[in-house]
XYZ file of C-alpha atoms in Angstrom:
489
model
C -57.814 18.646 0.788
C -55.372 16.750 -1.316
C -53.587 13.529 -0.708
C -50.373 11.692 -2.044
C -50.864 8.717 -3.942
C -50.513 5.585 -2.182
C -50.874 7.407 1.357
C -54.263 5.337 1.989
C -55.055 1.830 2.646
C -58.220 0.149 1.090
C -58.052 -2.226 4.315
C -58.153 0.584 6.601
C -61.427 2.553 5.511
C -63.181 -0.677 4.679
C -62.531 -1.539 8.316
C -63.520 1.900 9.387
C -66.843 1.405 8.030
C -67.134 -1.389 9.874
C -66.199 -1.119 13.031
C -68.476 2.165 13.327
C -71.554 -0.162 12.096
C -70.220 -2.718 14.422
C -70.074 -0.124 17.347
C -73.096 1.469 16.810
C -75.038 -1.631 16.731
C -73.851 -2.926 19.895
C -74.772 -0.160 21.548
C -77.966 0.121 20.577
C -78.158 -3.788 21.294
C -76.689 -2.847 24.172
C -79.757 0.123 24.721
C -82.819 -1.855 23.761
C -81.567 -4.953 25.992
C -81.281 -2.600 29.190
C -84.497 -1.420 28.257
C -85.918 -4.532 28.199
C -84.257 -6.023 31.118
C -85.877 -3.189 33.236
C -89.635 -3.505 31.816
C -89.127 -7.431 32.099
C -88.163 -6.279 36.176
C -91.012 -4.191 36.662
C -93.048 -6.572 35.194
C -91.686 -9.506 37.571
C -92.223 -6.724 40.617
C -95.805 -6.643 39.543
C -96.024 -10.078 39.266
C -94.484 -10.928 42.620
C -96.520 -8.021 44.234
C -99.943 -9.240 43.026
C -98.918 -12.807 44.294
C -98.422 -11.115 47.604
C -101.362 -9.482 47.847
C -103.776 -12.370 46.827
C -101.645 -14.610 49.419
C -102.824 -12.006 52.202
C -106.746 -12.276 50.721
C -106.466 -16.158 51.460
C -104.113 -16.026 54.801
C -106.973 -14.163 56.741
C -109.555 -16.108 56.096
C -107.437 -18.978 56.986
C -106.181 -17.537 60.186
C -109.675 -17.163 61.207
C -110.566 -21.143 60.657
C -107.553 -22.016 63.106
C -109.158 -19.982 65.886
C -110.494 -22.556 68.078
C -112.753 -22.741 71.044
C -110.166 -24.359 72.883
C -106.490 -23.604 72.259
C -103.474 -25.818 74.349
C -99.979 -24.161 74.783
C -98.535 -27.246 72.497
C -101.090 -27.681 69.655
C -100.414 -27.661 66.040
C -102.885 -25.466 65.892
C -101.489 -22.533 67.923
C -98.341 -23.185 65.863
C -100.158 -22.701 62.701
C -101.712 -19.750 64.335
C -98.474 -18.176 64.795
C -96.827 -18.836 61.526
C -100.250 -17.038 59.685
C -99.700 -13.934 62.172
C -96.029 -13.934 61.398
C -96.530 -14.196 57.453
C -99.832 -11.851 57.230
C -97.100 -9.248 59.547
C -94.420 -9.593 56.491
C -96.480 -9.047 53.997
C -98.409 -6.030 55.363
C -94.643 -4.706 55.749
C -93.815 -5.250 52.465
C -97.015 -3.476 50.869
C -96.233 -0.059 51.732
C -92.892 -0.108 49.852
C -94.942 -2.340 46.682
C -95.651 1.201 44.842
C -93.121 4.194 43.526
C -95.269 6.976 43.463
C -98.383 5.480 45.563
C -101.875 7.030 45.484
C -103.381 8.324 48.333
C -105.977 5.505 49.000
C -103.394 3.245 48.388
C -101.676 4.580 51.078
C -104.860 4.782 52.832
C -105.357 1.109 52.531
C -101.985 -0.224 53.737
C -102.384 1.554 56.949
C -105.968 0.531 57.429
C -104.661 -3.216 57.280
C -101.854 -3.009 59.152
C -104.279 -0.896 61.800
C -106.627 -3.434 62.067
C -104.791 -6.297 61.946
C -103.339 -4.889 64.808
C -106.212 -4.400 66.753
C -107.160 -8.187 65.371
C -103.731 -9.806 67.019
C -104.717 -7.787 70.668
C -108.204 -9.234 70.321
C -107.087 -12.815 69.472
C -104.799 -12.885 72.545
C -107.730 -11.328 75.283
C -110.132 -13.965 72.988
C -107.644 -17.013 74.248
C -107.737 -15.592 77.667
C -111.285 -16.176 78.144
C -113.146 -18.508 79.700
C -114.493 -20.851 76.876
C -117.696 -21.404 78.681
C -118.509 -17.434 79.605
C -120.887 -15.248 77.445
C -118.136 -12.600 76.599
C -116.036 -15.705 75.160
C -118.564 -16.064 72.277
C -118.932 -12.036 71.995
C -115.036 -12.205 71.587
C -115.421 -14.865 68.883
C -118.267 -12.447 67.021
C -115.830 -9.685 66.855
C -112.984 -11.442 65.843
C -114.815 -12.598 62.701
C -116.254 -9.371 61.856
C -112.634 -7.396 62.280
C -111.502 -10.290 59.621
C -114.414 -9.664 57.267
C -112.662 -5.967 57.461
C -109.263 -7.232 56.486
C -110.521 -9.165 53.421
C -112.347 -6.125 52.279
C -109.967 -3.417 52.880
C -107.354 -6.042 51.326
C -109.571 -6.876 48.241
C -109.545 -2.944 48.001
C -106.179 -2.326 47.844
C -105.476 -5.482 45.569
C -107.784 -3.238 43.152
C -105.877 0.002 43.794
C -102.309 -1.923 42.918
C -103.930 -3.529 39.767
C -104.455 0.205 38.461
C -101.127 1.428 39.486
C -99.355 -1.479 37.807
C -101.570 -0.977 35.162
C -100.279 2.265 34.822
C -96.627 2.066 35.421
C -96.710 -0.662 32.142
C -98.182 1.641 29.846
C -95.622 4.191 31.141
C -92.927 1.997 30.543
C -93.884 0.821 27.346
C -94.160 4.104 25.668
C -90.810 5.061 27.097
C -89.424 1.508 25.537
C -91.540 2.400 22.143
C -89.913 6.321 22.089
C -86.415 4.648 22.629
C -86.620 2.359 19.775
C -87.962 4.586 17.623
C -84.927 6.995 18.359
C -82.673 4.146 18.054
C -84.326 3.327 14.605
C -83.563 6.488 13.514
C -80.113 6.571 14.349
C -79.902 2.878 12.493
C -81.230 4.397 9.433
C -78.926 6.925 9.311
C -75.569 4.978 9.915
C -76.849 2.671 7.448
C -77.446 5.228 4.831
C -74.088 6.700 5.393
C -72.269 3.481 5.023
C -73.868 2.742 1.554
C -73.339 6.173 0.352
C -69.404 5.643 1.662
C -69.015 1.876 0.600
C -70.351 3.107 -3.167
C -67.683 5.720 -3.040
C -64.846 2.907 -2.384
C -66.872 0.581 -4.712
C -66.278 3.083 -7.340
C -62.911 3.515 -7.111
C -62.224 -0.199 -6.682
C -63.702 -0.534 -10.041
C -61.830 1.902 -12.044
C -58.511 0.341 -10.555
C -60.058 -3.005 -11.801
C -61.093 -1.339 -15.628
C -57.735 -0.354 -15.480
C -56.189 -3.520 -14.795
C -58.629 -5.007 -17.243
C -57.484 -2.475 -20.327
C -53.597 -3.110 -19.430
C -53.996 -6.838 -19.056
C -55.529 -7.069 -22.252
C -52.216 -5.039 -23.947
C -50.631 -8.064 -22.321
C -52.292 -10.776 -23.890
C -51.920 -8.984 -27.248
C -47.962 -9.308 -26.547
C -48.233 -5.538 -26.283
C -45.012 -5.425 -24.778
C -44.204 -1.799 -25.292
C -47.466 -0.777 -23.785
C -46.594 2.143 -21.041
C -46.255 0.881 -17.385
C -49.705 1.586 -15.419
C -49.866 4.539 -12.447
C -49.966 4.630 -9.316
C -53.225 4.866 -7.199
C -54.920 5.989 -4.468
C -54.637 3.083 -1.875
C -51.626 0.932 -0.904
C -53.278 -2.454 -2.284
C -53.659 -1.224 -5.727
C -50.112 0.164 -5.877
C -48.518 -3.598 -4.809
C -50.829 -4.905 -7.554
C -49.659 -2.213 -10.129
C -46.169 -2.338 -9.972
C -46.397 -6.416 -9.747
C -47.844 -6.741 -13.433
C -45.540 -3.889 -14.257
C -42.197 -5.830 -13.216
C -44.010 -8.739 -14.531
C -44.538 -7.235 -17.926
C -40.889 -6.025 -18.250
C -39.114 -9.797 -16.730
C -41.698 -11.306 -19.335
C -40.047 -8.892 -21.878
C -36.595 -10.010 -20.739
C -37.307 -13.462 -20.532
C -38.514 -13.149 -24.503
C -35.322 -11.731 -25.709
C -33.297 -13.520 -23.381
C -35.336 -16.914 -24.873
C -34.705 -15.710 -28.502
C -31.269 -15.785 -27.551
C -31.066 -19.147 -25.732
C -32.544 -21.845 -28.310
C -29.375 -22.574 -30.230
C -27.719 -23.235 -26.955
C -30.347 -25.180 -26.033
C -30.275 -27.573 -29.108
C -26.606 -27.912 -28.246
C -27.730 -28.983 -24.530
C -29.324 -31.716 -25.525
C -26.829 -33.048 -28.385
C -24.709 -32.818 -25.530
C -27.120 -34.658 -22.874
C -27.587 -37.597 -25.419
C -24.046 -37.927 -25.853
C -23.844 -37.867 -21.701
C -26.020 -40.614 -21.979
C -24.516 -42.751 -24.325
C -21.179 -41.724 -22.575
C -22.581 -43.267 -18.701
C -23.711 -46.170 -20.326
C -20.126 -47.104 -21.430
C -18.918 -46.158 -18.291
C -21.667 -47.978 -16.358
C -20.753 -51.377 -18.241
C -16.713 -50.069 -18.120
C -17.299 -50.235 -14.386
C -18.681 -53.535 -14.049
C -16.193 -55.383 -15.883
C -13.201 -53.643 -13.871
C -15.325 -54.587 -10.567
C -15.160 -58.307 -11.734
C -11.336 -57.795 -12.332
C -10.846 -56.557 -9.305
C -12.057 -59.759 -7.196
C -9.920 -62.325 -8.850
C -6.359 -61.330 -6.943
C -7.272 -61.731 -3.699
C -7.679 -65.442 -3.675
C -4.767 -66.380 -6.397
C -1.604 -65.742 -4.043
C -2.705 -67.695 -1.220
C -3.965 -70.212 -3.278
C -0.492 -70.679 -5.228
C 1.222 -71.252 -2.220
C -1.160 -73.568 -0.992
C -0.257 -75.770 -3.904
C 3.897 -75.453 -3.563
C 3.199 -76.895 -0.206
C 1.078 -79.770 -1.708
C 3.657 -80.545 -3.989
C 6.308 -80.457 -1.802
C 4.423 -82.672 0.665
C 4.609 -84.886 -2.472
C 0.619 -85.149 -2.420
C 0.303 -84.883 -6.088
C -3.260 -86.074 -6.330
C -4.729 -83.183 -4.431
C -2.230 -80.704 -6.297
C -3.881 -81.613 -9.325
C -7.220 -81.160 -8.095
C -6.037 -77.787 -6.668
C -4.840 -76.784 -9.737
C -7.771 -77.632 -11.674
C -9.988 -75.485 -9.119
C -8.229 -72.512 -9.687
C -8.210 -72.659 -13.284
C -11.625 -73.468 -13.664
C -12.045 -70.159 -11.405
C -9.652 -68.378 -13.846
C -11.113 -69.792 -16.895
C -14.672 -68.411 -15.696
C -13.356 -64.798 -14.427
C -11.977 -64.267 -17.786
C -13.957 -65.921 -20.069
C -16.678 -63.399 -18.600
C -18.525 -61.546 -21.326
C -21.589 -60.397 -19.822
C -22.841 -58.906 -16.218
C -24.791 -61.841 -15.619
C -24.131 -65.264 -15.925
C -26.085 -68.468 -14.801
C -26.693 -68.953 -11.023
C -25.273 -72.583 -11.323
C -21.594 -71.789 -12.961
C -21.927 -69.101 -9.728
C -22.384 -71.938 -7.389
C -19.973 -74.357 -9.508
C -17.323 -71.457 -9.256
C -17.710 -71.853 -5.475
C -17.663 -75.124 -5.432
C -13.972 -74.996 -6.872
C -12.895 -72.121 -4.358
C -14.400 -73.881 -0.943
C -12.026 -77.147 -2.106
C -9.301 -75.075 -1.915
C -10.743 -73.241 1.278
C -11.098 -76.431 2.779
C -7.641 -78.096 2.141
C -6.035 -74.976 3.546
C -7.986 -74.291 6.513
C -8.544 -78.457 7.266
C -10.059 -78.002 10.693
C -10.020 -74.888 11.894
C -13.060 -74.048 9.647
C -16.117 -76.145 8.945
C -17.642 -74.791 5.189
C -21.320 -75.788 4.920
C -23.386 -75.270 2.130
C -27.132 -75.948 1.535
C -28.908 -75.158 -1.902
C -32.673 -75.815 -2.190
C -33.596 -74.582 -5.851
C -34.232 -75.665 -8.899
C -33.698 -72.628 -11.379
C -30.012 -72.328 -10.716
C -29.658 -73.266 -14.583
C -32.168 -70.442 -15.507
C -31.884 -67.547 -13.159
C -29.224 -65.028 -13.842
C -27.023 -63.598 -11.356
C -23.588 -61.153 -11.546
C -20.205 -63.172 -11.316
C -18.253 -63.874 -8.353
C -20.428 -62.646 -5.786
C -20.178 -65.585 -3.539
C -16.322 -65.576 -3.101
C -15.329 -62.246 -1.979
C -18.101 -62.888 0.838
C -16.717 -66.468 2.034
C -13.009 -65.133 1.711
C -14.562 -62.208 4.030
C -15.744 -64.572 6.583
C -12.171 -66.062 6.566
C -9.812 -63.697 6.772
C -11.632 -60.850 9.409
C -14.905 -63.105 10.832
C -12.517 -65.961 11.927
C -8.890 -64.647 11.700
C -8.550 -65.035 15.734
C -10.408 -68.733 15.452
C -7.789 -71.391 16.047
C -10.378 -74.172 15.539
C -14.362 -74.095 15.575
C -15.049 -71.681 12.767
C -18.141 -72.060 10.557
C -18.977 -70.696 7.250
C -21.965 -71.367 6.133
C -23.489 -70.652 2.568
C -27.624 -71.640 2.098
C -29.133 -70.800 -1.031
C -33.313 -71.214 -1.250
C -36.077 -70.241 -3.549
C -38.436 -67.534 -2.573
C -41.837 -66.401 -4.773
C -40.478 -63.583 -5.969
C -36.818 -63.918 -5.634
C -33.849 -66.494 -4.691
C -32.347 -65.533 -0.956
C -28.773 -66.501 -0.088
C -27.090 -65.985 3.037
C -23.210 -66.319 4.118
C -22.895 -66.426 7.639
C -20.537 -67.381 9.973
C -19.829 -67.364 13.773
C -17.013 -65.132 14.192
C -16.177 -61.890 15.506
C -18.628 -60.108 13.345
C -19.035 -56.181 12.670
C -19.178 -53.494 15.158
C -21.436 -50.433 14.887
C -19.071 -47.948 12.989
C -18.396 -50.769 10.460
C -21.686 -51.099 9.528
C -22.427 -47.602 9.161
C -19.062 -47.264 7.095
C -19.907 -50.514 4.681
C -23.130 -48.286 4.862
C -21.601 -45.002 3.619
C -19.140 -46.957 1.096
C -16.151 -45.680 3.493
C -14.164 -48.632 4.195
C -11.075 -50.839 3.093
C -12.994 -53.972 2.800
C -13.033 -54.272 -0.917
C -13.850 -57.484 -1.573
C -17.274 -56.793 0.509
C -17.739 -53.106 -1.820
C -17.579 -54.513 -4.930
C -20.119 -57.076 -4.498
C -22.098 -54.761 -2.820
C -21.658 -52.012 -5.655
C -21.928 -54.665 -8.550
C -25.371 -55.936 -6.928
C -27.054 -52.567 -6.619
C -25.869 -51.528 -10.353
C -27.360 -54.673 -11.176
C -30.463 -54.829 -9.476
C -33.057 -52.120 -8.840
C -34.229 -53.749 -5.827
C -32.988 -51.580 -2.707
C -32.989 -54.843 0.060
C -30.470 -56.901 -2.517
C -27.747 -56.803 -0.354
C -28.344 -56.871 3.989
C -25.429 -57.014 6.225
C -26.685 -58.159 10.030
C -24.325 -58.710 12.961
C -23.628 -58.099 16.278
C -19.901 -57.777 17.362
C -18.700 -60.973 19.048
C -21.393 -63.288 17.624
C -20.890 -63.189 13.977
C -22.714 -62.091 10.970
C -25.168 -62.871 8.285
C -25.035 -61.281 4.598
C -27.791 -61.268 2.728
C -28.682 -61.136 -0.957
C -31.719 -61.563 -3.389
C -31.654 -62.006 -6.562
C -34.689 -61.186 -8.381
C -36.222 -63.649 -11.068
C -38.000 -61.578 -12.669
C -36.066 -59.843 -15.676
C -37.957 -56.205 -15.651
C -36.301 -55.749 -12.033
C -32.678 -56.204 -13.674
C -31.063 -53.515 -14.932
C -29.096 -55.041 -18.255
């Protein structure tokens, strides 16, 4: 009978192969364990027969110790006496229904015993009757031992007559157990035989699919592109594996001429990319500079009017001063050349912009500064970082403050790094704040372009920390790195 290509599964008669080796095995597991379960229960039978049997042998002699020449109604000895009678009754029971198929002078036995032992129990109980003292008392006695001399012969008899049946029902057993494995050995042989004879029909197939695959592989790696496309096989496995090197052969194709094609617009890629580079580097420095610009208007208004009023107020000492803080603060935002300058002019610069905080705000704000370093000539740091954060602190930390306001700036040297902090004790940030200063989403520019300046700076991610909880100020954060190899120039 014929069959479509592709209509079989490899999995499938693989697994039919073995699940009919699986199956037949178990059952003849299955066979040769019931077998043996049923000798091994014959053989306990036996066992617990003969046990019974040679118990009886040693009960009646027993029995006939414990009859005594005087017997009371409450003696341990009349209570042993009954317990022998009761157990030597059970067992004589149970030996008639010890055998299958019993013999005839097995039979023959079992009733003698039970007969006599019979006859025994009536004589005991006329023998405790008697007078201990009268002559038919000791005659009684006599003939008690003599029917128990009876018992242990007739019983060492029929012990004999069991030991050949059981004898005989093993050997039975075993050569039915021997004729079942040898059937079942047969039947193993045969399965197995089968199964080779199928697996090397599948083996051969599976290794013509795999010459095949060999032979059009090695087209392949030749850069035979043109080779013809494989066919299609027998079983559903192959088939997946076929047409994957044949789609694989023609996108490889493809991908050759469509490479061929590519390479000049390639080389134009990357004149382009280097020019993208050169072209975000200006931009990255363009954007610093117009950062820095950005800063210097917020504080120049307020501070201008401050000094009209000076003037007016005819305080012409402290008008000069004013006036020679701001320009020193103008003279250093545009004098600015680089992204970095010294960390002292930094603090110097804020020097000159808290003396004008300070004369405008008089007591309504305290400004307190702490610096506790000694490489503020040495380290470099961006430019006017510090003021935006102060001015912060003053116009939305402490706007509602009409007296008791606190800014304070602290400046210390770390291992790796310098640490200052501007904090003050205002109204600080809510949640959303945060998480908009956060996302870069908010009008507080003065506190985005230091922020922004800081991280194109630095390459450290904790340079700049905002922490505050709303009614109880905040705390800004920022470390400046002494290394140079964290700074990007």
């Amino acid at each position: 009978m014929g069959y479509k290509k592709g209509q079989y599964s490899l999995k499938r008669d693989l697994l039919k192969t073995y699940v009919v080796v699986i199956l037949i095995s178990i059952a003849v597991y299955c066979g040769l364990s019931i077998s043996r379960n049923n000798i091994s229960d014959q053989m306990e039978a036996i066992t617990d027969n003969n046990l019974k049997i040679s118990r009886l042998s040693l009960l009646i002699p027993e029995r006939q110790n414990q009859v005594q020449p005087y017997l009371y109604p409450e003696s341990e000895e009349k209570a042993d006496m009954y317990r022998l009678n009761n157990e030597i009754g059970e067992i004589l029971t149970d030996i008639s229904k010890m055998c299958e198929n019993p013999t005839d002078d097995y039979l023959a036995y079992s009733r003698i015993l039970s007969q006599v032992n019979g006859h025994y129990l009536e004589c005991l109980e006329e023998y405790q009757k008697e007078e201990i003292s009268s002559q038919m008392h000791y005659y009684s006695g006599t003939y008690l031992r003599t029917i128990s001399d009876e018992l242990k012969k007739y019983t060492s008899l029929l012990m004999a007559e069991y030991l050949n049946y059981s004898y005989a029902a093993f050997n039975h057993s075993m050569e039915q157990y021997k004729v079942l494995e040898l059937r079942i050995n047969l039947v193993m042989v045969c399965v197995v035989f089968a199964s080779l004879i199928y697996m090397a029909v599948v083996s051969q197939r599976i290794w013509k699919f795999l010459n095949s695959v060999s032979n059009y592989t090695g087209h392949l790696s030749r850069h035979e592109w043109d080779a013809a496309d494989m066919d299609a096989g027998r079983y559903r496995e192959f088939n997946m594996v076929i047409k994957a090197l044949n789609f694989m052969k023609s996108e490889i194709n493809n991908y050759i001429i469509e490479m061929r094609n590519k390479n000049q617009i390639e080389l134009q890629l990357q004149e382009e990319q280097l020019r993208n580079e050169k072209n975000r580097s200006m931009l990255k420095e363009a954007g610093l500079k117009m950062l820095q610009m950005q800063i210097n208007p917020h504080f120049l208004f307020n501070t201008l009017n401050l000094i009209m009023r000076t003037v007016q107020m005819k305080e012409n000492q402290t008008a000069v001063e004013l006036i020679q803080s701001t320009a020193r603060i103008l003279r250093s935002s545009i004098s600015i050349k680089s992204p970095l300058i010294p960390l002292q002019d930094e603090l110097d610069n804020l020097e000159a912009y808290l003396y004008i905080q300070r004369l405008r705000y008089q007591d309504r704000i305290d400004f307190v500064t702490c610096y506790q370093i000694d490489c503020a000539d040495t380290l470099m740091a961006p430019p006017i970082i510090l003021q935006p954060l102060v001015e912060n602190s003053i116009l939305h930390g402490l706007k509602d403050r009409r007296d008791g306001g606190t800014v304070r700036i602290s400046v210390s040297e770390k291992e790796t790094c310098v640490e200052i902090y501007v904090s003050d004790n205002g109204s600080g940030f809510d949640q959303e704040l945060l998480e908009k200063l956060e996302q870069g989403d908010t009008d507080r520019i003065g506190l985005m372009n230091v922020k922004k300046r800081l991280q194109l700076q630095f390459s450290r991610p904790d340079v700049f920390l905002i922490s505050s909880v709303k009614g109880q100020g905040a705390d800004i954060r920022i470390r400046i790195p002494k290394h140079r190899e964290e700074q990007v120039l």
